[in-house]
PDB file of C-alpha atoms and ligand atoms in Angstrom:
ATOM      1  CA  UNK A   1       0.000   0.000   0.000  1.00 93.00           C
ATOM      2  CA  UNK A   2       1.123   3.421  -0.820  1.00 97.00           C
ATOM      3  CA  UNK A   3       0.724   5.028   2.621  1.00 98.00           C
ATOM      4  CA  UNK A   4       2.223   8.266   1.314  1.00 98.00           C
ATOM      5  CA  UNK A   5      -0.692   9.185  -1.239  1.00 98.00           C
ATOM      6  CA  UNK A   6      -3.406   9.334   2.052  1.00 98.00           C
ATOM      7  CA  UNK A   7      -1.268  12.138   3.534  1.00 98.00           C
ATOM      8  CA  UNK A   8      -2.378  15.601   2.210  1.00 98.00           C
ATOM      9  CA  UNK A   9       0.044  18.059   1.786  1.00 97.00           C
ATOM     10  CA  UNK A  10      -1.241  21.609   3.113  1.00 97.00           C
ATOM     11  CA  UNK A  11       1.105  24.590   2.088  1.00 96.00           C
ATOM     12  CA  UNK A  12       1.573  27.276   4.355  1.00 95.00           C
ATOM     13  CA  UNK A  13       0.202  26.039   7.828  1.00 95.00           C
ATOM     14  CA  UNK A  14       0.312  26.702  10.098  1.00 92.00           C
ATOM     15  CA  UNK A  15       2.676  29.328   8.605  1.00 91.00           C
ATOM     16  CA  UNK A  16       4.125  31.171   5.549  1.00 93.00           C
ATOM     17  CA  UNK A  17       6.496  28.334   3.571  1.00 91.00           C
ATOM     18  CA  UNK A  18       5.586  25.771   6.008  1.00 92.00           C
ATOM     19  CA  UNK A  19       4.204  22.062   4.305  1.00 94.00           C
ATOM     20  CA  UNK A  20       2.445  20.516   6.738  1.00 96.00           C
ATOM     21  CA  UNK A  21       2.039  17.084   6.486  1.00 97.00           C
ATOM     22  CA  UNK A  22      -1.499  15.992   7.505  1.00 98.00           C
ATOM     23  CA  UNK A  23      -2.009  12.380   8.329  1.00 98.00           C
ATOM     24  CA  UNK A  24      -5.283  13.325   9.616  1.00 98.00           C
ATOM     25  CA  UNK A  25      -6.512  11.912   6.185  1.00 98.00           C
ATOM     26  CA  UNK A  26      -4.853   8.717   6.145  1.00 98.00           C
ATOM     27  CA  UNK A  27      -6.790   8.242   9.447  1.00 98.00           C
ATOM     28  CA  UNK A  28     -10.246   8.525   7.598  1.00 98.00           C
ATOM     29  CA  UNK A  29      -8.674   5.263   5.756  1.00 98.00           C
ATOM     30  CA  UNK A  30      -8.918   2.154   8.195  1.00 98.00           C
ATOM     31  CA  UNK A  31      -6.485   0.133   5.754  1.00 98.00           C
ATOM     32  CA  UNK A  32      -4.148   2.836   5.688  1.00 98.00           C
ATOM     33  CA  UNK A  33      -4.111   3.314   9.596  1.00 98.00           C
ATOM     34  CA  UNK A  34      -4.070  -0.212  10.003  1.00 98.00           C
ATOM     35  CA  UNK A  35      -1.098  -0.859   7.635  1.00 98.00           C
ATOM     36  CA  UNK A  36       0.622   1.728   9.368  1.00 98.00           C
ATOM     37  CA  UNK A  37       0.628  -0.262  12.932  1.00 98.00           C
ATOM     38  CA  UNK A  38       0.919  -3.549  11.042  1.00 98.00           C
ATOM     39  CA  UNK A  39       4.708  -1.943   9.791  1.00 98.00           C
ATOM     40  CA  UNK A  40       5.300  -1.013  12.960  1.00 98.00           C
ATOM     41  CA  UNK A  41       4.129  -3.866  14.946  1.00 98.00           C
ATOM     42  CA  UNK A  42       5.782  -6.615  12.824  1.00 98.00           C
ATOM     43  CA  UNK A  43       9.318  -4.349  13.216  1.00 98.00           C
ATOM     44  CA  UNK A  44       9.102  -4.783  16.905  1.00 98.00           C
ATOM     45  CA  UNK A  45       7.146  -7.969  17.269  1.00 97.00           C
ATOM     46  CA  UNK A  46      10.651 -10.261  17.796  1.00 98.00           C
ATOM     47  CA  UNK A  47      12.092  -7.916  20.399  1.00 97.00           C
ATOM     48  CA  UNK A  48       9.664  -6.323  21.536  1.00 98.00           C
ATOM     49  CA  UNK A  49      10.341  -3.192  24.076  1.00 98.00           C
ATOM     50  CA  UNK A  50       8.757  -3.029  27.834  1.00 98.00           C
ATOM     51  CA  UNK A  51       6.943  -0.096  26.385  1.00 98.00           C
ATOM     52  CA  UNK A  52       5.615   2.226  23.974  1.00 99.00           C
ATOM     53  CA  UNK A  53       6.015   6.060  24.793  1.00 99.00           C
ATOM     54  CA  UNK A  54       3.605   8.458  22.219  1.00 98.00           C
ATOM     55  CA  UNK A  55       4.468  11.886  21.875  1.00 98.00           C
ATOM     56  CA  UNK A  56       1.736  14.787  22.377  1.00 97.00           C
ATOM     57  CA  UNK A  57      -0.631  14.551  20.578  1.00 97.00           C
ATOM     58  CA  UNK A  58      -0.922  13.286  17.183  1.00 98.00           C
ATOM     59  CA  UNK A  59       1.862  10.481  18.682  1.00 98.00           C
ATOM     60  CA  UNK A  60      -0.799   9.442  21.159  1.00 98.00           C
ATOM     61  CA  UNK A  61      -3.141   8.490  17.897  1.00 99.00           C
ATOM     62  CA  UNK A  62       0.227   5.696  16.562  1.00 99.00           C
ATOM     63  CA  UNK A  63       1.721   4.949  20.026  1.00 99.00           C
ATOM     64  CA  UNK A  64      -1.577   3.705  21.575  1.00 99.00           C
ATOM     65  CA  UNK A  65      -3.011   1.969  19.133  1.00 99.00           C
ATOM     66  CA  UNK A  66       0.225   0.188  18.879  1.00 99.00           C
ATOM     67  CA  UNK A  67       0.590  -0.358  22.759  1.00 99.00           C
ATOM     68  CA  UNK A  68      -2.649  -2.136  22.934  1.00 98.00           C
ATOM     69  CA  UNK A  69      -2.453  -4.179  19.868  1.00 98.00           C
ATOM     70  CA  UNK A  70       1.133  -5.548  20.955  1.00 98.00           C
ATOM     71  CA  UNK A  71       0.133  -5.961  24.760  1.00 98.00           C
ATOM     72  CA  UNK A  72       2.493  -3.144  26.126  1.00 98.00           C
ATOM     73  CA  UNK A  73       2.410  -0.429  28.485  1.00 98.00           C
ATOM     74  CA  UNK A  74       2.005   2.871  26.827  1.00 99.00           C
ATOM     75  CA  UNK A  75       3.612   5.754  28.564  1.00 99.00           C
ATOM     76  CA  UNK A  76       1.949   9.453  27.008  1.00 98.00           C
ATOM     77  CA  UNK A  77       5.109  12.652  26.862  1.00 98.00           C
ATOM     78  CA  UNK A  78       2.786  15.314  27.175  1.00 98.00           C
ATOM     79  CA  UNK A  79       2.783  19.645  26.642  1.00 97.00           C
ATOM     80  CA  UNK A  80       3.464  21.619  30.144  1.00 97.00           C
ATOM     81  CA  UNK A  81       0.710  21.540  32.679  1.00 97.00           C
ATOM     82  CA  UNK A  82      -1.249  18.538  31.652  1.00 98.00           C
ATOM     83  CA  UNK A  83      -0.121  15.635  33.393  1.00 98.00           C
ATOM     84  CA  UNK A  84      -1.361  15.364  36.621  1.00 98.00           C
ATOM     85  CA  UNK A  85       1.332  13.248  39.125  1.00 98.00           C
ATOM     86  CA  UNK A  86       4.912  14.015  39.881  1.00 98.00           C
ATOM     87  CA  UNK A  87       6.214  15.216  36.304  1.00 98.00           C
ATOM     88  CA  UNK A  88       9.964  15.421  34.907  1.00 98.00           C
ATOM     89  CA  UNK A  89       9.806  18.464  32.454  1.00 98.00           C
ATOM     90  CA  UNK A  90      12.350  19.358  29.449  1.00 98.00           C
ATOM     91  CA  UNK A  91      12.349  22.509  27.590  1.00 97.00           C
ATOM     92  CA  UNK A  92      13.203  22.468  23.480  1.00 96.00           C
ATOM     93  CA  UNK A  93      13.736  25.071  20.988  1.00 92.00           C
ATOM     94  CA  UNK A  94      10.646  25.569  17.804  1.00 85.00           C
ATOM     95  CA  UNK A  95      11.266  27.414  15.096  1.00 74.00           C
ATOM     96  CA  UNK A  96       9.846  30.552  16.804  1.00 75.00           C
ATOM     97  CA  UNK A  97      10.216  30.433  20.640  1.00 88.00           C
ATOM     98  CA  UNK A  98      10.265  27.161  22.922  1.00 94.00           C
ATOM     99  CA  UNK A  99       7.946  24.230  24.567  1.00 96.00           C
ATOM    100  CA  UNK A 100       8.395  22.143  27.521  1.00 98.00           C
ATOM    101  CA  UNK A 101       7.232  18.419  27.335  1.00 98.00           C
ATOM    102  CA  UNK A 102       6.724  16.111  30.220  1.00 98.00           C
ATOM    103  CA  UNK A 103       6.633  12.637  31.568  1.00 98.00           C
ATOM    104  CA  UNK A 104       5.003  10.937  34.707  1.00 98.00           C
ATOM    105  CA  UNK A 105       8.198   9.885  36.911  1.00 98.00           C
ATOM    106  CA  UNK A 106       6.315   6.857  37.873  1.00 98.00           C
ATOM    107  CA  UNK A 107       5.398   6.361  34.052  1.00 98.00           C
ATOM    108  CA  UNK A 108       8.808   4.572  33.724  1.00 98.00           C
ATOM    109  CA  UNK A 109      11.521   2.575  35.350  1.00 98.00           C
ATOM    110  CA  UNK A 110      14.877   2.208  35.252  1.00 98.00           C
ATOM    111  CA  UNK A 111      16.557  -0.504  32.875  1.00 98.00           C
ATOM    112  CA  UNK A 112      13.172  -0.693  30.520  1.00 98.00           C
ATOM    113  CA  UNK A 113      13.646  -0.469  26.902  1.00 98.00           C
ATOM    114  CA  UNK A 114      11.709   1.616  25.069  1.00 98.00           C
ATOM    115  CA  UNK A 115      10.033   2.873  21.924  1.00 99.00           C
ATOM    116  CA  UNK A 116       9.106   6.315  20.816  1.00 99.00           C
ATOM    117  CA  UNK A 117       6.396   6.858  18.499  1.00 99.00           C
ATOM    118  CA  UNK A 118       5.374  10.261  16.752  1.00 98.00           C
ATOM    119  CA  UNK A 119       3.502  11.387  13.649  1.00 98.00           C
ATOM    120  CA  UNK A 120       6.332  13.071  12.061  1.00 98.00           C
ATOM    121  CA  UNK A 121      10.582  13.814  12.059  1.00 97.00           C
ATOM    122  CA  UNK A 122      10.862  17.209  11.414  1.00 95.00           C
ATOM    123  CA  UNK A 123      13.865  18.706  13.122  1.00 95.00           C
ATOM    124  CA  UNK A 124      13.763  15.818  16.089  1.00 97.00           C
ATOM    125  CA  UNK A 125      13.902  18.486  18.556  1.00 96.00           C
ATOM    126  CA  UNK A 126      10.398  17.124  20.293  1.00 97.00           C
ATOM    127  CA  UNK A 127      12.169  13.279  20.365  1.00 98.00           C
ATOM    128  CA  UNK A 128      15.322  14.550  21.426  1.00 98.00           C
ATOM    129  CA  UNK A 129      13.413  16.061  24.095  1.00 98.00           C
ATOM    130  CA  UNK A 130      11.590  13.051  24.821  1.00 98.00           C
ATOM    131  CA  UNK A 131      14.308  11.069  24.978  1.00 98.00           C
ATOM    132  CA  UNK A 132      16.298  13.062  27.832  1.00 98.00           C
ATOM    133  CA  UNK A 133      13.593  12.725  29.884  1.00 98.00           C
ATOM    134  CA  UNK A 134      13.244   8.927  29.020  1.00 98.00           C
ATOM    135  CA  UNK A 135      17.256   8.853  29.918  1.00 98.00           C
ATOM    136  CA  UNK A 136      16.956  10.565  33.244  1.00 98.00           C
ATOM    137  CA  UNK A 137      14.727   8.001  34.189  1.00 98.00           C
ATOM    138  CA  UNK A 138      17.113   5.430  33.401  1.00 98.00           C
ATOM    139  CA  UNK A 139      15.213   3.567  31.040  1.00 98.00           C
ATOM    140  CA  UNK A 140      16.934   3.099  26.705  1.00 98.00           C
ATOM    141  CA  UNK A 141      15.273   4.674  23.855  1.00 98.00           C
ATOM    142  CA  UNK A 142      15.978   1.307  21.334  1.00 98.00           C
ATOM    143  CA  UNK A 143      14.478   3.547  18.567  1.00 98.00           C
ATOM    144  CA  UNK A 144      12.346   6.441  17.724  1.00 99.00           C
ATOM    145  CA  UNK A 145       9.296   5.762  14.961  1.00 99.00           C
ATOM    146  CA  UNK A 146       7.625   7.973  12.879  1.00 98.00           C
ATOM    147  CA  UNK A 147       5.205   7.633  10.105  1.00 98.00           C
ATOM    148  CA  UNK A 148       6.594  10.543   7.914  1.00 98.00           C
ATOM    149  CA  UNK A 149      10.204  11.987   8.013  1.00 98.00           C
ATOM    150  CA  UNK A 150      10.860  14.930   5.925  1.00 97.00           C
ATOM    151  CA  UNK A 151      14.613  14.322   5.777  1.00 97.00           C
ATOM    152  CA  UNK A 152      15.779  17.489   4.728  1.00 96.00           C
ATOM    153  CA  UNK A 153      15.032  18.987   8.222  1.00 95.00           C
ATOM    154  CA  UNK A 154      17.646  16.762   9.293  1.00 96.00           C
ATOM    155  CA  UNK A 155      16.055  15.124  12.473  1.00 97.00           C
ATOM    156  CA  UNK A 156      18.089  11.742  11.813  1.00 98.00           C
ATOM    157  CA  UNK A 157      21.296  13.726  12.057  1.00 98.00           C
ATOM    158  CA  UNK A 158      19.906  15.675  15.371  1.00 97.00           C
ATOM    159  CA  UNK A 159      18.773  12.418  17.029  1.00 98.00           C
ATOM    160  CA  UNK A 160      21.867  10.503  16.022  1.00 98.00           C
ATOM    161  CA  UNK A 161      23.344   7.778  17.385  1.00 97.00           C
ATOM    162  CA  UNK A 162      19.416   7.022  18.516  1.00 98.00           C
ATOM    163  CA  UNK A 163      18.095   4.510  16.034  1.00 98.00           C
ATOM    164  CA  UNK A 164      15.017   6.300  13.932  1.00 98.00           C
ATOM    165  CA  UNK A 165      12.444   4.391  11.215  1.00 98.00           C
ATOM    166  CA  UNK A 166       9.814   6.095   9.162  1.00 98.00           C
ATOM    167  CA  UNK A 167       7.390   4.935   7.298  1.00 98.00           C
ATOM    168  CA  UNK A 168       7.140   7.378   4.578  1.00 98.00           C
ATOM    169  CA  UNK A 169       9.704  10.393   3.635  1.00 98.00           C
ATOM    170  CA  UNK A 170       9.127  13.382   1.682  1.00 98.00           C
ATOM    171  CA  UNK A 171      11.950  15.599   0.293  1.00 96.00           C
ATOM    172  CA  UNK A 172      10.194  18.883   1.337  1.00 87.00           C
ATOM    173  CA  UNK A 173      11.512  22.162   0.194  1.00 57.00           C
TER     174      UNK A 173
HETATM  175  P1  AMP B 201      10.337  18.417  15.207  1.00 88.04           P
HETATM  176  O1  AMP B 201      10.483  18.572  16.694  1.00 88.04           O
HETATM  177  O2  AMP B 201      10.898  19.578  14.423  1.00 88.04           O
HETATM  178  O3  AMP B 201      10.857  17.091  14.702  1.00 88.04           O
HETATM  179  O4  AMP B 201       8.786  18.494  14.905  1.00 88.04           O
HETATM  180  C1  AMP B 201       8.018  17.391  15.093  1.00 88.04           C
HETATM  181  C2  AMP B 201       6.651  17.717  15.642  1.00 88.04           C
HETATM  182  O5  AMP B 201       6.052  18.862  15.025  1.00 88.04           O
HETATM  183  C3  AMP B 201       5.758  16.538  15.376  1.00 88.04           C
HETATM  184  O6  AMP B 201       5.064  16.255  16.577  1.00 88.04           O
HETATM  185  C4  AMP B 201       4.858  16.971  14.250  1.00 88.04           C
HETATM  186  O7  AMP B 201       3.535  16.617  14.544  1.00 88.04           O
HETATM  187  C5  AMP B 201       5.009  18.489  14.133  1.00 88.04           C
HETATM  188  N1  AMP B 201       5.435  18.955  12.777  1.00 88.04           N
HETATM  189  C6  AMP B 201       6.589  19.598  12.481  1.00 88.04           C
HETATM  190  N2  AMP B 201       6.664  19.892  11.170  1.00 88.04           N
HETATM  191  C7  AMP B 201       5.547  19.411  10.604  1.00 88.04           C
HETATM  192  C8  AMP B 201       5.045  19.381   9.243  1.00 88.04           C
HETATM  193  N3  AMP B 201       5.723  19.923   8.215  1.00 88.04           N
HETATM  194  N4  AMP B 201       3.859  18.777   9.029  1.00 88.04           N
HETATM  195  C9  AMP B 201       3.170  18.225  10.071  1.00 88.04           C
HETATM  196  N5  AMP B 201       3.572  18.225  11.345  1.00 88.04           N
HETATM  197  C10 AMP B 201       4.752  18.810  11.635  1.00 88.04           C
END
């Protein structure tokens, strides 16, 4: 299946020269959403991690569908302010200004392996993010999965030496 035709392209949003990927349409396509964990699910199914953490919020969509169909805990890396126990908080850089993403302390324990799933690699600062918290808890990112990459933004290179998989790249401008 040709996962990459269901995602629309939307110029300009959410600003000028921006393309923003939308895979909101390849979720109004249960084969398309359903190949998409079936990828994912056969990579891991041999060594599979002790859990899946989904990134805020379109990673939450992937990640927990994923969790539940392989049996695994899944751990949500949420924006500032919405997680409710004893958080561990990291700040990143955007392209205009900064956000802070956090993760339940209790969410994760030292030694487990994980995966990371999000939507999209753009410039990896979100996973990178993501996956310091992840470290000071003493657990192993194994690998970070997306369903698009846009490799010209150069998030491989950022997250490097963490292991990253797409689905589906497109050479944006
Ligand atoms: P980054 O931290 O630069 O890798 O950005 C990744 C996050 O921003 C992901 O959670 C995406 O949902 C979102 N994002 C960044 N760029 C785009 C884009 N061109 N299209 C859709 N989503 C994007």
């Amino acid at each position: 299946m040709d996962l990459a035709q269901h995602i629309r392209n939307v110029p300009d949003f959410p600003s000028p020269g921006i393309q923003f990927k939308d895979i909101t349409t390849l979720l109004l396509v249960p084969e398309a959403f359903q190949e998409c964990i079936r990828l994912f699910k056969a990579r891991y199914a041999d060594n599979p991690p002790d859990a899946i953490v989904g990134v805020d919020a379109r990673g939450f969509i992937f990640g927990a569908a994923l969790a539940h169909d392989m049996g695994l805990p899944f751990v949500t890396a949420r924006k500032k302010g919405k997680l409710p126990g004893d958080t561990l908080s990291r700040e990143y850089a955007l392209e205009y200004g900064t956000a802070i993403v956090e993760i339940h302390r209790d969410a994760i324990s030292p030694g487990q392996k994980v995966v990371i799933i999000d939507d999209l690699l753009a410039t990896g600062g979100t996973v990178a993010a993501v996956s310091h918290l992840i470290a000071e808890l003493g657990a192993e990112v194994t690998e970070a999965a997306f369903v698009v990459e846009l490799p010209p933004l150069g998030g491989r290179t950022h997250l490097a030496p963490m292991s990253v998989h797409s689905l589906v790249e497109f050479m944006v401008e």
